[in-house]
Amino acid sequence: EVQLLESGGGLVQPGGSLRLSCAASGFTFSSYAMTWVRQAPGKGLEWVSSSSGSGDSRYYADSVRGRFSISRDNSKNTLFLQMNSLRAEDTAVYYCAKHFGFYIGSPMGDYWGQGTLVTVSS
Amino acid sequence: QTVVTQEPSFSVSPGGTVTLTCGLSSGSVSTTNYPSWYKQAPGQAPLTLIYSTNTRSSGVPDRFSGSILGNKAALTITGAQADDESDYYCVLYMGSGIWVFGGGTKLTVL
């Protein structure tokens, strides 16, 4: 059974940092692209960042580029999102999602995690 | 800045048919955008309904179908049920590793 379990969310002050993790199981992790999607309270879904199966290709939304960094440890079946210089507008539930294929251009959402809440506030 | 457009809200009668659309602020949606559709209930993670324009995700009933209609991607729900009342999102692949979600459609069944 495929499972994606996010962790690492919490309350952080503006300008602070946080590292999210997404632990994957039930599939060959290195064979699939992975994506982070976020949802601010009462708002819609927003694509944040994607990584190819190997981790060699990584892309970011304009809103987070230069502040967030996606990475993965294929030996530990875990996806990460390092978030620096956090702002109030980064407050959201962060979901990780598995793609249907290796490349970032393959459809996303084969499976979704349940999300982890990040709150940026003083 | 590319904007993906969706109807903010839509209503359908029980048993009826509704088509939600997903367009681009500039240009046409095509199969190379690999349009996907998601259903999201309040407080829940998204559920994938359709990917790559018209492929139903595992376990999704055939009441849900995807297509390209004119210059937009479309999600059609036939035989609407009370349980279909939810938020629906589309996402498009813009190339160069970039995905863009639409703003979502709140579907009411009444």
PDB file of C-alpha atoms in Angstrom:
ATOM      1  CA  GLU A   1       0.000   0.000   0.000  1.00  0.00           C
ATOM      2  CA  VAL A   2       1.345   3.398  -0.998  1.00  0.00           C
ATOM      3  CA  GLN A   3       1.676   5.865   1.854  1.00  0.00           C
ATOM      4  CA  LEU A   4       2.960   9.418   2.025  1.00  0.00           C
ATOM      5  CA  LEU A   5       3.428  10.913   5.470  1.00  0.00           C
ATOM      6  CA  GLU A   6       4.376  14.545   5.872  1.00  0.00           C
ATOM      7  CA  SER A   7       5.978  15.941   9.010  1.00  0.00           C
ATOM      8  CA  GLY A   8       7.904  18.959  10.203  1.00  0.00           C
ATOM      9  CA  GLY A   9       5.190  21.581  10.178  1.00  0.00           C
ATOM     10  CA  GLY A  10       4.629  23.979  13.032  1.00  0.00           C
ATOM     11  CA  LEU A  11       4.706  27.573  14.190  1.00  0.00           C
ATOM     12  CA  VAL A  12       7.663  29.672  13.075  1.00  0.00           C
ATOM     13  CA  GLN A  13       8.407  33.381  13.234  1.00  0.00           C
ATOM     14  CA  PRO A  14       8.710  35.501  10.093  1.00  0.00           C
ATOM     15  CA  GLY A  15      12.197  35.185   8.676  1.00  0.00           C
ATOM     16  CA  GLY A  16      12.638  31.766  10.223  1.00  0.00           C
ATOM     17  CA  SER A  17      13.261  28.362   8.684  1.00  0.00           C
ATOM     18  CA  LEU A  18      11.538  25.007   8.673  1.00  0.00           C
ATOM     19  CA  ARG A  19      12.233  21.665   7.012  1.00  0.00           C
ATOM     20  CA  LEU A  20       9.345  19.501   5.904  1.00  0.00           C
ATOM     21  CA  SER A  21       9.677  15.780   5.269  1.00  0.00           C
ATOM     22  CA  CYS A  22       7.528  13.371   3.305  1.00  0.00           C
ATOM     23  CA  ALA A  23       8.184   9.737   4.109  1.00  0.00           C
ATOM     24  CA  ALA A  24       7.135   7.427   1.301  1.00  0.00           C
ATOM     25  CA  SER A  25       6.430   3.709   1.324  1.00  0.00           C
ATOM     26  CA  GLY A  26       4.824   1.055  -0.843  1.00  0.00           C
ATOM     27  CA  PHE A  27       6.505   1.953  -4.136  1.00  0.00           C
ATOM     28  CA  THR A  28       9.943   2.364  -5.720  1.00  0.00           C
ATOM     29  CA  PHE A  29      10.519   5.929  -4.576  1.00  0.00           C
ATOM     30  CA  SER A  30      13.408   6.743  -6.919  1.00  0.00           C
ATOM     31  CA  SER A  31      11.281   5.904  -9.970  1.00  0.00           C
ATOM     32  CA  TYR A  32       8.797   8.710  -9.450  1.00  0.00           C
ATOM     33  CA  ALA A  33       8.783  12.479  -9.501  1.00  0.00           C
ATOM     34  CA  MET A  34       7.438  14.133  -6.369  1.00  0.00           C
ATOM     35  CA  THR A  35       5.828  17.503  -5.775  1.00  0.00           C
ATOM     36  CA  TRP A  36       4.961  19.831  -2.913  1.00  0.00           C
ATOM     37  CA  VAL A  37       1.592  21.591  -3.116  1.00  0.00           C
ATOM     38  CA  ARG A  38       0.309  24.040  -0.511  1.00  0.00           C
ATOM     39  CA  GLN A  39      -3.049  25.461   0.473  1.00  0.00           C
ATOM     40  CA  ALA A  40      -3.386  28.642   2.486  1.00  0.00           C
ATOM     41  CA  PRO A  41      -6.346  28.812   4.884  1.00  0.00           C
ATOM     42  CA  GLY A  42      -9.551  29.192   2.888  1.00  0.00           C
ATOM     43  CA  LYS A  43      -7.669  29.375  -0.405  1.00  0.00           C
ATOM     44  CA  GLY A  44      -6.993  27.114  -3.367  1.00  0.00           C
ATOM     45  CA  LEU A  45      -4.193  24.724  -4.169  1.00  0.00           C
ATOM     46  CA  GLU A  46      -0.818  26.173  -5.187  1.00  0.00           C
ATOM     47  CA  TRP A  47       2.033  24.253  -6.807  1.00  0.00           C
ATOM     48  CA  VAL A  48       5.241  24.896  -4.849  1.00  0.00           C
ATOM     49  CA  SER A  49       8.055  22.684  -6.138  1.00  0.00           C
ATOM     50  CA  SER A  50       8.782  19.436  -7.967  1.00  0.00           C
ATOM     51  CA  SER A  51      11.654  16.978  -8.135  1.00  0.00           C
ATOM     52  CA  SER A  52      12.327  14.337 -10.734  1.00  0.00           C
ATOM     53  CA  GLY A  53      12.802  10.767  -9.544  1.00  0.00           C
ATOM     54  CA  SER A  54      16.567  11.129  -9.429  1.00  0.00           C
ATOM     55  CA  GLY A  55      16.433  14.587  -7.859  1.00  0.00           C
ATOM     56  CA  ASP A  56      18.560  15.993 -10.676  1.00  0.00           C
ATOM     57  CA  SER A  57      15.733  18.199 -11.960  1.00  0.00           C
ATOM     58  CA  ARG A  58      14.088  20.590  -9.540  1.00  0.00           C
ATOM     59  CA  TYR A  59      11.687  23.431 -10.204  1.00  0.00           C
ATOM     60  CA  TYR A  60      10.009  26.101  -8.114  1.00  0.00           C
ATOM     61  CA  ALA A  61       7.083  28.480  -8.191  1.00  0.00           C
ATOM     62  CA  ASP A  62       8.063  32.129  -8.482  1.00  0.00           C
ATOM     63  CA  SER A  63       6.605  32.756  -5.022  1.00  0.00           C
ATOM     64  CA  VAL A  64       9.179  30.513  -3.325  1.00  0.00           C
ATOM     65  CA  ARG A  65      12.164  30.472  -5.681  1.00  0.00           C
ATOM     66  CA  GLY A  66      15.348  31.451  -3.881  1.00  0.00           C
ATOM     67  CA  ARG A  67      13.825  30.767  -0.447  1.00  0.00           C
ATOM     68  CA  PHE A  68      12.695  27.127  -0.652  1.00  0.00           C
ATOM     69  CA  SER A  69      14.741  24.106  -1.695  1.00  0.00           C
ATOM     70  CA  ILE A  70      13.394  20.674  -2.610  1.00  0.00           C
ATOM     71  CA  SER A  71      15.529  17.587  -2.183  1.00  0.00           C
ATOM     72  CA  ARG A  72      15.134  13.863  -1.746  1.00  0.00           C
ATOM     73  CA  ASP A  73      16.999  10.982  -0.175  1.00  0.00           C
ATOM     74  CA  ASN A  74      16.179   7.998  -2.346  1.00  0.00           C
ATOM     75  CA  SER A  75      18.017   5.662   0.019  1.00  0.00           C
ATOM     76  CA  LYS A  76      15.581   6.656   2.775  1.00  0.00           C
ATOM     77  CA  ASN A  77      12.490   7.108   0.575  1.00  0.00           C
ATOM     78  CA  THR A  78      12.040  10.651   1.819  1.00  0.00           C
ATOM     79  CA  LEU A  79      11.268  13.963   0.150  1.00  0.00           C
ATOM     80  CA  PHE A  80      12.213  17.237   1.797  1.00  0.00           C
ATOM     81  CA  LEU A  81      11.303  20.900   1.525  1.00  0.00           C
ATOM     82  CA  GLN A  82      13.717  23.313   3.176  1.00  0.00           C
ATOM     83  CA  MET A  83      11.923  26.596   3.745  1.00  0.00           C
ATOM     84  CA  ASN A  84      13.959  29.697   4.591  1.00  0.00           C
ATOM     85  CA  SER A  85      13.082  33.373   5.011  1.00  0.00           C
ATOM     86  CA  LEU A  86       9.506  32.421   5.785  1.00  0.00           C
ATOM     87  CA  ARG A  87       6.755  34.985   5.395  1.00  0.00           C
ATOM     88  CA  ALA A  88       3.224  35.216   6.714  1.00  0.00           C
ATOM     89  CA  GLU A  89       1.946  34.381   3.242  1.00  0.00           C
ATOM     90  CA  ASP A  90       3.709  31.007   3.408  1.00  0.00           C
ATOM     91  CA  THR A  91       1.194  29.923   6.059  1.00  0.00           C
ATOM     92  CA  ALA A  92      -0.532  26.889   4.582  1.00  0.00           C
ATOM     93  CA  VAL A  93      -1.073  23.173   4.705  1.00  0.00           C
ATOM     94  CA  TYR A  94       1.724  21.567   2.707  1.00  0.00           C
ATOM     95  CA  TYR A  95       0.987  18.351   0.828  1.00  0.00           C
ATOM     96  CA  CYS A  96       3.409  16.041  -0.906  1.00  0.00           C
ATOM     97  CA  ALA A  97       2.167  14.257  -4.000  1.00  0.00           C
ATOM     98  CA  LYS A  98       3.514  11.383  -6.054  1.00  0.00           C
ATOM     99  CA  HIS A  99       3.609  11.678  -9.810  1.00  0.00           C
ATOM    100  CA  PHE A 100       2.559   8.951 -12.190  1.00  0.00           C
ATOM    101  CA  GLY A 101       6.050   8.805 -13.702  1.00  0.00           C
ATOM    102  CA  PHE A 102       9.731   9.642 -13.309  1.00  0.00           C
ATOM    103  CA  TYR A 103       9.701  13.042 -14.945  1.00  0.00           C
ATOM    104  CA  ILE A 104       8.265  16.245 -13.514  1.00  0.00           C
ATOM    105  CA  GLY A 105       6.122  16.565 -16.636  1.00  0.00           C
ATOM    106  CA  SER A 106       4.302  13.333 -15.801  1.00  0.00           C
ATOM    107  CA  PRO A 107       0.887  13.857 -14.194  1.00  0.00           C
ATOM    108  CA  MET A 108       0.876  14.502 -10.445  1.00  0.00           C
ATOM    109  CA  GLY A 109      -1.371  13.146  -7.775  1.00  0.00           C
ATOM    110  CA  ASP A 110      -1.165   9.404  -8.121  1.00  0.00           C
ATOM    111  CA  TYR A 111      -1.145   9.589  -4.323  1.00  0.00           C
ATOM    112  CA  TRP A 112      -1.306  12.452  -1.838  1.00  0.00           C
ATOM    113  CA  GLY A 113      -0.193  12.803   1.750  1.00  0.00           C
ATOM    114  CA  GLN A 114      -2.529  14.185   4.394  1.00  0.00           C
ATOM    115  CA  GLY A 115      -0.591  17.410   4.748  1.00  0.00           C
ATOM    116  CA  THR A 116       1.312  19.283   7.443  1.00  0.00           C
ATOM    117  CA  LEU A 117       0.407  22.765   8.658  1.00  0.00           C
ATOM    118  CA  VAL A 118       2.967  25.541   8.594  1.00  0.00           C
ATOM    119  CA  THR A 119       2.084  28.737  10.429  1.00  0.00           C
ATOM    120  CA  VAL A 120       4.314  31.775  10.054  1.00  0.00           C
ATOM    121  CA  SER A 121       3.500  34.306  12.746  1.00  0.00           C
ATOM    122  CA  SER A 122       5.130  36.367  15.464  1.00  0.00           C
TER     123      SER A 122
ATOM    124  CA  GLN B   1       2.201  35.384 -15.584  1.00  0.00           C
ATOM    125  CA  THR B   2       0.021  32.505 -16.710  1.00  0.00           C
ATOM    126  CA  VAL B   3      -3.363  32.260 -15.035  1.00  0.00           C
ATOM    127  CA  VAL B   4      -5.442  29.092 -15.105  1.00  0.00           C
ATOM    128  CA  THR B   5      -9.133  29.927 -15.010  1.00  0.00           C
ATOM    129  CA  GLN B   6     -12.012  27.971 -13.484  1.00  0.00           C
ATOM    130  CA  GLU B   7     -15.599  28.892 -12.742  1.00  0.00           C
ATOM    131  CA  PRO B   8     -15.687  30.060  -9.091  1.00  0.00           C
ATOM    132  CA  SER B   9     -18.931  28.230  -8.468  1.00  0.00           C
ATOM    133  CA  PHE B  10     -21.424  25.982 -10.178  1.00  0.00           C
ATOM    134  CA  SER B  11     -24.599  24.217  -9.191  1.00  0.00           C
ATOM    135  CA  VAL B  12     -26.203  21.050 -10.464  1.00  0.00           C
ATOM    136  CA  SER B  13     -29.392  19.198  -9.625  1.00  0.00           C
ATOM    137  CA  PRO B  14     -29.209  15.672  -8.255  1.00  0.00           C
ATOM    138  CA  GLY B  15     -29.051  13.298 -11.207  1.00  0.00           C
ATOM    139  CA  GLY B  16     -28.046  16.077 -13.546  1.00  0.00           C
ATOM    140  CA  THR B  17     -24.950  16.638 -15.646  1.00  0.00           C
ATOM    141  CA  VAL B  18     -22.426  19.412 -15.148  1.00  0.00           C
ATOM    142  CA  THR B  19     -19.288  20.387 -17.046  1.00  0.00           C
ATOM    143  CA  LEU B  20     -16.556  22.333 -15.297  1.00  0.00           C
ATOM    144  CA  THR B  21     -13.873  23.995 -17.395  1.00  0.00           C
ATOM    145  CA  CYS B  22     -10.204  24.871 -17.056  1.00  0.00           C
ATOM    146  CA  GLY B  23      -8.769  27.520 -19.337  1.00  0.00           C
ATOM    147  CA  LEU B  24      -5.769  29.750 -19.832  1.00  0.00           C
ATOM    148  CA  SER B  25      -5.689  33.528 -19.527  1.00  0.00           C
ATOM    149  CA  SER B  26      -3.785  33.510 -22.791  1.00  0.00           C
ATOM    150  CA  GLY B  27      -3.951  30.703 -25.292  1.00  0.00           C
ATOM    151  CA  SER B  28      -5.624  27.342 -25.500  1.00  0.00           C
ATOM    152  CA  VAL B  29      -5.376  24.264 -23.310  1.00  0.00           C
ATOM    153  CA  SER B  30      -4.201  21.168 -25.157  1.00  0.00           C
ATOM    154  CA  THR B  31      -3.349  17.602 -24.298  1.00  0.00           C
ATOM    155  CA  THR B  32       0.300  18.655 -23.950  1.00  0.00           C
ATOM    156  CA  ASN B  33      -0.728  20.553 -20.804  1.00  0.00           C
ATOM    157  CA  TYR B  34      -1.641  17.125 -19.330  1.00  0.00           C
ATOM    158  CA  PRO B  35      -4.712  18.565 -17.566  1.00  0.00           C
ATOM    159  CA  SER B  36      -5.629  16.857 -14.325  1.00  0.00           C
ATOM    160  CA  TRP B  37      -8.647  17.240 -12.086  1.00  0.00           C
ATOM    161  CA  TYR B  38      -8.901  16.908  -8.309  1.00  0.00           C
ATOM    162  CA  LYS B  39     -11.778  16.795  -5.857  1.00  0.00           C
ATOM    163  CA  GLN B  40     -11.215  18.174  -2.382  1.00  0.00           C
ATOM    164  CA  ALA B  41     -13.582  17.951   0.547  1.00  0.00           C
ATOM    165  CA  PRO B  42     -13.162  20.421   3.438  1.00  0.00           C
ATOM    166  CA  GLY B  43     -10.187  19.539   5.600  1.00  0.00           C
ATOM    167  CA  GLN B  44      -9.164  16.660   3.365  1.00  0.00           C
ATOM    168  CA  ALA B  45      -6.299  16.055   0.974  1.00  0.00           C
ATOM    169  CA  PRO B  46      -7.078  16.318  -2.736  1.00  0.00           C
ATOM    170  CA  LEU B  47      -8.310  13.229  -4.539  1.00  0.00           C
ATOM    171  CA  THR B  48      -7.233  12.734  -8.122  1.00  0.00           C
ATOM    172  CA  LEU B  49     -10.145  12.158 -10.479  1.00  0.00           C
ATOM    173  CA  ILE B  50      -8.688  12.580 -13.971  1.00  0.00           C
ATOM    174  CA  TYR B  51      -5.138  12.910 -15.318  1.00  0.00           C
ATOM    175  CA  SER B  52      -3.648  13.389 -18.757  1.00  0.00           C
ATOM    176  CA  THR B  53      -6.871  14.983 -20.021  1.00  0.00           C
ATOM    177  CA  ASN B  54      -9.161  11.954 -19.861  1.00  0.00           C
ATOM    178  CA  THR B  55      -7.662   9.078 -17.865  1.00  0.00           C
ATOM    179  CA  ARG B  56      -9.660   8.210 -14.780  1.00  0.00           C
ATOM    180  CA  SER B  57      -7.641   7.575 -11.650  1.00  0.00           C
ATOM    181  CA  SER B  58      -7.993   4.170 -10.033  1.00  0.00           C
ATOM    182  CA  GLY B  59     -11.351   3.694  -8.354  1.00  0.00           C
ATOM    183  CA  VAL B  60     -12.979   6.787  -9.818  1.00  0.00           C
ATOM    184  CA  PRO B  61     -16.463   6.017 -11.150  1.00  0.00           C
ATOM    185  CA  ASP B  62     -17.141   6.478 -14.845  1.00  0.00           C
ATOM    186  CA  ARG B  63     -19.599   9.255 -13.997  1.00  0.00           C
ATOM    187  CA  PHE B  64     -16.492  11.447 -14.114  1.00  0.00           C
ATOM    188  CA  SER B  65     -14.908  12.102 -17.489  1.00  0.00           C
ATOM    189  CA  GLY B  66     -12.349  14.502 -18.864  1.00  0.00           C
ATOM    190  CA  SER B  67     -11.928  16.070 -22.271  1.00  0.00           C
ATOM    191  CA  ILE B  68     -10.815  19.092 -24.256  1.00  0.00           C
ATOM    192  CA  LEU B  69     -13.771  21.270 -25.209  1.00  0.00           C
ATOM    193  CA  GLY B  70     -12.846  24.047 -27.555  1.00  0.00           C
ATOM    194  CA  ASN B  71      -9.852  25.777 -26.012  1.00  0.00           C
ATOM    195  CA  LYS B  72     -10.356  24.471 -22.477  1.00  0.00           C
ATOM    196  CA  ALA B  73     -10.025  21.276 -20.511  1.00  0.00           C
ATOM    197  CA  ALA B  74     -13.296  20.009 -19.155  1.00  0.00           C
ATOM    198  CA  LEU B  75     -14.525  17.764 -16.355  1.00  0.00           C
ATOM    199  CA  THR B  76     -17.992  16.339 -16.852  1.00  0.00           C
ATOM    200  CA  ILE B  77     -19.959  14.770 -14.037  1.00  0.00           C
ATOM    201  CA  THR B  78     -23.030  12.813 -15.034  1.00  0.00           C
ATOM    202  CA  GLY B  79     -25.722  11.614 -12.664  1.00  0.00           C
ATOM    203  CA  ALA B  80     -24.648  14.077  -9.981  1.00  0.00           C
ATOM    204  CA  GLN B  81     -24.924  12.851  -6.409  1.00  0.00           C
ATOM    205  CA  ALA B  82     -24.983  14.688  -3.106  1.00  0.00           C
ATOM    206  CA  ASP B  83     -21.490  13.378  -2.401  1.00  0.00           C
ATOM    207  CA  ASP B  84     -20.196  15.235  -5.464  1.00  0.00           C
ATOM    208  CA  GLU B  85     -20.674  18.541  -3.645  1.00  0.00           C
ATOM    209  CA  SER B  86     -17.082  19.655  -3.162  1.00  0.00           C
ATOM    210  CA  ASP B  87     -14.300  21.861  -4.462  1.00  0.00           C
ATOM    211  CA  TYR B  88     -12.771  20.869  -7.793  1.00  0.00           C
ATOM    212  CA  TYR B  89      -9.341  21.944  -9.011  1.00  0.00           C
ATOM    213  CA  CYS B  90      -7.556  21.552 -12.296  1.00  0.00           C
ATOM    214  CA  VAL B  91      -3.822  21.766 -12.897  1.00  0.00           C
ATOM    215  CA  LEU B  92      -1.939  22.331 -16.130  1.00  0.00           C
ATOM    216  CA  TYR B  93       1.656  21.600 -17.059  1.00  0.00           C
ATOM    217  CA  MET B  94       3.166  24.709 -18.620  1.00  0.00           C
ATOM    218  CA  GLY B  95       6.456  23.096 -19.626  1.00  0.00           C
ATOM    219  CA  SER B  96       9.933  23.680 -18.177  1.00  0.00           C
ATOM    220  CA  GLY B  97       8.940  21.941 -14.970  1.00  0.00           C
ATOM    221  CA  ILE B  98       6.167  24.397 -14.107  1.00  0.00           C
ATOM    222  CA  TRP B  99       2.658  23.422 -12.993  1.00  0.00           C
ATOM    223  CA  VAL B 100      -0.170  25.886 -12.410  1.00  0.00           C
ATOM    224  CA  PHE B 101      -3.402  25.199 -10.538  1.00  0.00           C
ATOM    225  CA  GLY B 102      -6.688  26.836 -11.309  1.00  0.00           C
ATOM    226  CA  GLY B 103      -8.482  28.759  -8.593  1.00  0.00           C
ATOM    227  CA  GLY B 104     -10.996  25.966  -8.062  1.00  0.00           C
ATOM    228  CA  THR B 105     -14.732  25.547  -8.546  1.00  0.00           C
ATOM    229  CA  LYS B 106     -17.117  25.110  -5.659  1.00  0.00           C
ATOM    230  CA  LEU B 107     -19.785  22.682  -6.836  1.00  0.00           C
ATOM    231  CA  THR B 108     -23.158  22.659  -5.148  1.00  0.00           C
ATOM    232  CA  VAL B 109     -25.632  19.830  -5.653  1.00  0.00           C
ATOM    233  CA  LEU B 110     -29.178  21.012  -5.025  1.00  0.00           C
TER     234      LEU B 110
END
